[in-house]
Amino acid sequence: MSRLPRRNPRAMALKTLIRWEKGKPLLDEILSQVLVKSVLPDPRDRAFCGELVNGVVRHLYYLDYVLSRFSEEPLERMDPEVRNLLRLSAYQLLFTRVPARAAVAEAVKLLKRRRGKWVISFVNAVLRRVAEVRENPPEPPREMNPVAYLSVRYSYPEWLVERWVSRFGEGETERLLAAGNQRPPLVVRANTLRVTRDQLLVYLKPEIPEADPCRYSPEGIVLQGFRGPITELRAFRVGWLQVQDEASQLVSYLLSPRPGERVLDACAGVGGKTTHLAQFMRNTGRIYACDLYPWRLKRLEENAKRLGVTNVEIISGDVLTSVKALGGNFFDRILIDAPCTGTGIIRRHPDIKWARKPEDLVKVPEKQLALLEGLAGTLKPGGIMVYATCSLEPEENEEVVRKFLGMSPKFEIEDPRPVLPKTAWELVDERGFFHTYPHRHGLDGFFGVRLRKRSH
């Protein structure tokens, strides 16, 4: 059998989906690996490949439901290449403006020299039938179990839908599921070490007419309709902006470090919040940015250099082990953007919904609580510790905080509104917890709480 052509974005998308389905590893990592080995010089082809991959994973159950209506052969019995090619093509027919003739013809073209005539005829016939219902695709019956209906229609695992229905009700859950299937807008943060948001908006408008200020974050800008690589923007290359969702920007406000302080970013990732904290500190003091993964820290270093951030010290490895050498009562402020199930950012990473299992809501909170307990002693009396996740689940949020406060009487919840922009006060509940939701606010789903360590 001949290899899939590396110059064809559909072929590279198919290759990615086959690899993802086999073991459900991180979709972004597989896609990056496939694109590196591909020969797709045109950024539009690379973007199209990414759109196809994420689209299929986002709408997986529904695509399978539609295909099963027109195929006598069960999908689970098909060869992985044929199954995923059908999904890829059905996605184009049902969710994009790709002409039906092109979607079907390209699928057949990929199979030639790789499969026998029977397989080619079968794929062609199934896709033609899907194309016929393009304007009015079949819907799963609403009379069925509401959880089963929502699971198939919006492509989420039943256990997660069931959780949300019992918590939010059927109507709100449907809005949440639909919001999680929307492609999120590209949001950037003005790097106020170099430019104001207003200056950046004026600079971006000729290139991106629909660049608009964010509703909640004073530094945020939504790049509506922008689909090109961010690296194409000169403002990115010269360090005037950083990609960061608005909800993530607001987490930095919860901490609000001051110039000259010693700050720990315990789970720094690629440095979105780290470099934002540097803006609050006016590039003074010291930010200790720690992460387990060297590739993330390399990206953080690159971002800091591009943005002109000079007050960051990078620490590679387990944060609880790494900060022991610094001693107790060392930090003025600590940010714990804890590893979590990520149910608040499914719209950005659709593979999350297929990777998570119910047992994660037992295992993950244990690790989150260990982080809080392990770092509490490194905070100075009177200092601030912010605990945040991009999860919607109470087990990872309010419950972790409740358990921590039960074990750590020196800490108390502090009302975050005085340090938040007034526009964001509505995101804080009566207990002092910060929440954002994709379907309510149009933001990534985040949780945050500001904890103060008593002075005595």
XYZ file of C-alpha atoms in Angstrom:
456
model
C 0.000 0.000 0.000
C 1.398 3.427 -0.940
C 2.001 6.116 1.690
C -0.405 8.955 2.275
C 0.764 11.984 0.239
C 2.570 14.470 2.511
C 1.597 17.463 0.369
C -2.120 16.855 0.861
C -3.725 18.507 3.953
C -6.571 15.964 3.991
C -4.069 13.106 3.946
C -2.143 14.632 6.856
C -5.403 15.146 8.757
C -6.308 11.498 8.134
C -2.914 10.357 9.384
C -3.340 12.437 12.556
C -6.817 11.054 13.270
C -5.693 7.441 12.833
C -2.836 7.980 15.296
C -5.084 9.799 17.766
C -7.796 7.141 17.678
C -5.273 4.394 18.365
C -4.214 5.656 21.801
C -5.941 9.025 22.489
C -2.675 10.908 23.166
C -2.664 14.727 23.157
C -4.144 15.839 19.849
C -2.045 19.014 19.579
C 1.175 17.030 19.967
C 0.273 14.486 17.267
C -0.859 17.221 14.894
C 2.390 19.144 15.438
C 4.460 16.009 14.803
C 2.541 15.194 11.614
C 2.811 18.760 10.305
C 6.562 18.863 10.980
C 7.025 15.740 8.847
C 4.581 16.900 6.168
C 5.416 19.011 3.137
C 2.720 21.673 3.475
C 4.472 24.982 2.782
C 1.258 27.006 2.506
C 0.053 28.178 5.968
C -3.530 27.897 4.682
C -3.055 24.170 4.034
C -1.631 23.690 7.524
C -4.563 25.612 9.018
C -7.038 23.544 6.960
C -5.429 20.337 8.215
C -5.784 21.533 11.819
C -9.398 22.581 11.235
C -10.271 19.131 9.846
C -8.618 17.262 12.709
C -10.145 19.380 15.470
C -13.523 19.404 13.734
C -13.741 15.619 13.540
C -12.697 15.198 17.178
C -15.120 17.948 18.232
C -18.130 16.331 16.492
C -17.071 12.673 16.708
C -20.270 11.062 18.059
C -22.555 13.032 15.762
C -20.484 12.224 12.667
C -20.599 8.540 13.585
C -24.358 8.790 14.113
C -24.912 10.276 10.636
C -22.538 7.838 8.922
C -24.190 4.865 10.622
C -27.486 5.902 9.007
C -26.016 5.415 5.534
C -23.625 2.503 6.023
C -24.636 -1.134 6.342
C -21.141 -1.873 7.650
C -20.795 -0.859 11.347
C -18.111 1.799 11.808
C -16.357 -0.152 14.563
C -15.732 -3.039 12.138
C -14.162 -0.852 9.456
C -10.465 -0.450 8.817
C -9.250 2.639 10.799
C -8.213 4.419 7.603
C -11.621 3.968 5.965
C -13.510 4.873 9.153
C -11.544 8.074 9.702
C -11.678 9.056 6.041
C -15.478 8.822 6.211
C -15.482 10.996 9.341
C -13.121 13.507 7.747
C -15.260 13.803 4.638
C -18.558 13.875 6.545
C -17.213 16.734 8.655
C -16.466 18.728 5.497
C -19.960 18.028 4.172
C -21.847 18.857 7.375
C -19.783 21.564 9.070
C -17.807 23.436 6.387
C -18.432 25.204 3.093
C -16.222 22.827 1.127
C -18.196 21.945 -2.047
C -19.775 18.501 -1.792
C -18.232 17.376 -5.064
C -14.737 18.305 -3.829
C -15.164 16.583 -0.450
C -16.288 13.317 -2.071
C -13.776 13.443 -4.932
C -10.835 14.103 -2.597
C -11.818 11.136 -0.417
C -11.931 8.835 -3.443
C -8.619 10.252 -4.658
C -6.929 9.383 -1.348
C -8.093 5.766 -1.613
C -6.899 5.170 -5.165
C -3.777 2.985 -5.336
C -4.350 2.167 -1.658
C -7.635 0.233 -1.656
C -9.606 -2.081 -3.894
C -12.505 -1.002 -6.089
C -15.110 -2.318 -3.645
C -13.840 -0.088 -0.811
C -13.663 2.947 -3.103
C -17.229 2.338 -4.326
C -18.453 1.874 -0.749
C -16.892 5.142 0.496
C -18.143 7.007 -2.565
C -21.712 5.732 -2.041
C -21.833 6.558 1.689
C -20.480 10.073 1.177
C -22.869 10.794 -1.676
C -25.765 9.901 0.605
C -24.396 12.212 3.310
C -24.042 14.959 0.690
C -27.712 14.547 -0.237
C -28.805 15.462 3.309
C -26.247 18.244 3.718
C -28.877 20.980 4.061
C -31.049 18.963 6.438
C -28.879 16.378 8.227
C -30.498 13.741 10.464
C -30.922 14.478 14.160
C -30.957 11.914 16.951
C -34.515 11.619 18.321
C -35.175 13.998 21.216
C -37.629 11.480 22.670
C -34.718 9.272 23.623
C -33.092 9.611 27.029
C -32.130 13.334 27.320
C -28.564 12.480 28.337
C -28.180 10.084 25.394
C -29.624 12.673 22.992
C -27.287 15.453 24.174
C -24.329 13.065 24.156
C -24.861 12.141 20.489
C -26.035 15.526 19.207
C -23.147 17.488 20.738
C -20.550 14.698 20.904
C -19.701 14.450 24.599
C -19.299 11.290 26.701
C -22.493 10.353 28.537
C -20.900 10.418 31.989
C -19.928 14.079 31.572
C -23.308 15.078 30.117
C -25.056 13.314 33.000
C -22.950 15.242 35.537
C -23.752 18.575 33.945
C -27.478 17.861 33.510
C -27.787 17.008 37.215
C -25.895 20.201 38.100
C -27.098 22.776 35.555
C -30.334 21.286 34.217
C -31.026 20.103 30.675
C -31.456 23.510 29.019
C -28.310 25.122 30.393
C -26.293 21.971 29.771
C -27.299 22.081 26.105
C -26.048 25.683 25.897
C -22.797 24.675 27.604
C -22.256 21.750 25.215
C -22.991 23.945 22.195
C -20.572 26.631 23.437
C -17.885 23.981 23.897
C -18.252 23.048 20.230
C -17.764 26.609 18.966
C -14.372 27.624 17.644
C -13.100 30.180 20.176
C -11.960 33.628 19.052
C -8.287 34.509 19.142
C -7.644 36.741 22.162
C -4.378 38.553 22.832
C -3.003 40.608 25.701
C -1.316 43.946 25.132
C 2.209 43.895 26.555
C 2.032 47.061 28.653
C 5.781 46.952 29.226
C 5.982 48.259 25.654
C 2.582 49.503 24.500
C -0.885 50.436 25.777
C -3.966 48.568 24.629
C -5.259 51.658 22.808
C -1.966 52.040 20.941
C -2.020 48.366 19.989
C -5.624 48.604 18.771
C -4.753 51.547 16.511
C -1.796 49.584 15.144
C -3.835 46.407 14.510
C -6.981 47.965 12.985
C -5.659 48.380 9.396
C -4.650 44.693 9.344
C -7.553 43.338 11.437
C -10.558 45.704 11.194
C -12.530 43.620 13.701
C -9.908 43.834 16.462
C -11.948 44.900 19.510
C -11.228 45.517 23.198
C -12.234 42.707 25.547
C -15.201 43.199 27.847
C -13.538 42.213 31.124
C -9.748 42.496 30.818
C -8.234 45.993 30.442
C -5.352 44.598 28.356
C -7.312 42.106 26.255
C -8.100 42.376 22.539
C -10.306 39.984 20.557
C -9.033 39.412 17.014
C -12.391 38.592 15.425
C -12.123 36.807 12.112
C -8.325 36.479 12.198
C -7.373 33.015 10.944
C -3.710 33.376 9.991
C -0.743 32.283 12.108
C -0.197 34.826 14.888
C 3.490 34.893 13.959
C 2.524 36.706 10.746
C 1.621 39.805 12.762
C 4.476 42.252 13.203
C 2.998 43.256 16.570
C 3.588 39.680 17.750
C 7.150 39.512 16.447
C 8.188 42.779 18.129
C 6.661 41.717 21.445
C 3.653 44.001 21.666
C 1.195 41.192 22.333
C 0.835 37.702 23.752
C -1.872 35.158 22.957
C -3.918 34.627 26.136
C -7.638 34.104 26.691
C -9.454 36.789 28.636
C -10.327 34.485 31.553
C -6.672 33.528 31.904
C -5.721 37.223 31.962
C -8.132 37.816 34.845
C -6.425 35.110 36.936
C -3.319 37.325 36.990
C -5.491 40.101 38.431
C -6.535 37.780 41.253
C -2.870 37.661 42.299
C -2.008 41.300 41.401
C 1.673 41.180 42.409
C 3.471 44.440 43.166
C 6.801 45.739 41.871
C 9.791 44.328 43.732
C 8.047 41.254 45.152
C 9.120 37.612 45.031
C 6.484 35.592 43.201
C 6.140 31.883 42.430
C 4.295 30.758 39.306
C 4.073 27.120 40.340
C 2.723 25.640 37.084
C 3.965 28.167 34.552
C 3.418 26.314 31.273
C 4.494 28.406 28.278
C 4.356 31.620 30.292
C 1.089 33.365 29.455
C 0.421 34.268 33.080
C 4.127 34.513 33.984
C 4.731 37.298 31.486
C 1.468 38.993 32.514
C 2.612 39.010 36.148
C 5.806 40.722 34.971
C 3.639 43.565 33.636
C 2.073 44.055 37.081
C 5.570 44.108 38.604
C 6.942 46.480 35.939
C 9.720 44.008 35.245
C 11.113 44.327 38.789
C 11.366 41.854 41.661
C 11.609 38.162 40.786
C 9.202 35.633 39.310
C 10.177 31.999 39.837
C 8.504 30.119 36.977
C 8.360 26.363 37.478
C 7.103 23.567 35.232
C 7.630 19.828 34.829
C 8.024 19.924 31.058
C 11.230 21.356 29.515
C 9.541 22.038 26.144
C 7.053 24.341 27.874
C 9.825 26.196 29.680
C 11.685 26.624 26.397
C 8.569 28.286 24.971
C 8.290 30.411 28.122
C 11.890 31.558 27.694
C 11.225 32.456 24.052
C 8.055 34.369 24.962
C 9.770 36.267 27.774
C 12.614 37.290 25.466
C 10.216 38.425 22.726
C 8.143 40.442 25.222
C 11.162 42.014 26.923
C 10.462 40.331 30.280
C 13.676 40.186 32.323
C 12.599 39.343 35.894
C 11.857 35.630 35.425
C 13.945 32.780 36.825
C 13.078 29.431 35.245
C 12.947 26.280 37.386
C 12.577 22.900 35.681
C 11.108 19.948 37.547
C 8.646 19.182 40.328
C 7.756 22.430 42.069
C 7.399 20.914 45.556
C 10.933 19.522 45.357
C 12.424 22.546 43.607
C 11.312 25.244 46.068
C 12.504 23.400 49.182
C 15.974 24.858 48.713
C 14.525 28.379 48.932
C 13.241 27.798 52.479
C 10.008 28.729 54.238
C 8.247 32.103 54.186
C 10.111 32.979 50.978
C 7.432 34.210 48.561
C 5.257 37.306 48.768
C 2.749 35.757 46.369
C 2.134 32.344 44.835
C 0.076 31.451 41.771
C -1.036 27.826 41.505
C -2.680 27.394 38.101
C -3.116 23.731 38.901
C -3.091 20.819 36.447
C -6.735 19.801 36.063
C -9.220 17.940 33.879
C -9.573 21.008 31.641
C -13.339 20.775 31.205
C -13.483 24.570 30.901
C -11.309 24.687 27.778
C -12.899 21.950 25.658
C -13.656 24.546 22.978
C -9.879 24.983 22.524
C -8.897 21.347 23.013
C -11.790 19.076 21.933
C -9.812 15.915 22.663
C -10.120 16.688 26.388
C -13.679 15.360 26.494
C -12.565 11.963 25.179
C -9.435 11.748 27.351
C -11.144 12.274 30.706
C -12.706 9.547 32.859
C -14.943 9.757 35.980
C -12.096 8.483 38.161
C -10.053 11.574 37.224
C -12.323 13.561 39.543
C -10.904 11.560 42.438
C -7.239 11.368 41.425
C -6.713 14.905 40.122
C -8.098 16.752 43.206
C -5.727 14.752 45.418
C -2.765 16.138 43.461
C -4.223 19.648 43.505
C -4.646 19.556 47.276
C -1.073 18.278 47.656
C 0.169 21.309 45.697
C -1.694 23.737 47.954
C -0.509 22.023 51.127
C 3.053 21.658 49.888
C 3.463 25.301 48.896
C 1.594 26.920 51.800
C 4.697 26.949 53.994
C 6.772 28.820 51.404
C 4.428 31.842 51.517
C 5.253 34.715 53.865
C 2.750 35.603 56.608
C 0.374 38.169 55.132
C 1.129 36.863 51.639
C -1.350 35.989 48.893
C -1.819 32.599 47.246
C -4.144 32.200 44.256
C -5.484 28.761 43.370
C -6.915 28.489 39.853
C -8.005 25.809 37.380
C -9.509 25.666 33.907
C -12.018 23.085 35.153
C -15.770 23.465 35.700
C -15.919 20.646 38.258
C -16.582 21.439 41.962
C -14.392 18.497 43.057
C -11.369 20.323 41.623
C -12.417 23.790 42.709
C -14.562 24.588 45.749
C -14.014 21.149 47.302
C -10.218 21.378 47.072
C -10.322 24.840 48.670
C -12.680 23.636 51.419
C -10.384 20.733 52.297
C -7.306 22.959 52.238
C -8.843 25.566 54.547
C -9.926 22.771 56.907
C -6.296 21.670 57.222
C -4.708 25.135 57.097
C -6.319 27.522 59.602
C -3.718 30.206 58.830
C -5.382 30.811 55.449
C -8.633 32.591 54.631
C -10.513 33.532 51.464
C -10.120 37.197 50.560
C -12.660 39.084 48.450
C -10.924 39.480 45.056
C -13.086 42.337 43.786
C -10.786 45.154 45.002
C -7.996 43.829 42.740
C -10.188 42.874 39.771
C -11.322 45.299 37.061
C -14.827 46.529 37.969
C -16.136 44.990 34.748
C -15.187 41.566 36.163
C -16.883 41.901 39.555
C -19.915 40.044 38.211
C -17.696 36.954 37.857
C -17.251 36.662 41.648
C -19.887 34.879 43.751
C -20.950 35.622 47.335
C -18.305 33.224 48.706
C -15.458 35.031 46.953
C -15.005 32.411 44.222
C -14.209 33.573 40.689
C -15.974 31.672 37.875
C -16.164 32.043 34.099
C -18.200 29.843 31.743
C -18.093 29.540 27.937
C -21.889 29.641 27.552
C -22.501 32.467 30.035
C -19.594 34.803 29.389
C -18.082 33.707 26.078
C -14.791 32.973 27.877
C -12.819 29.847 28.670
C -14.138 28.170 31.805
C -11.965 29.132 34.791
C -12.136 28.974 38.566
C -10.039 31.034 40.944
C -9.796 31.972 44.599
C -7.572 34.481 46.415
C -6.233 33.145 49.723
C -4.418 35.254 52.311
C -2.050 33.810 54.904
C -2.743 35.423 58.256
C 0.113 37.422 59.780
C -0.332 35.846 63.209
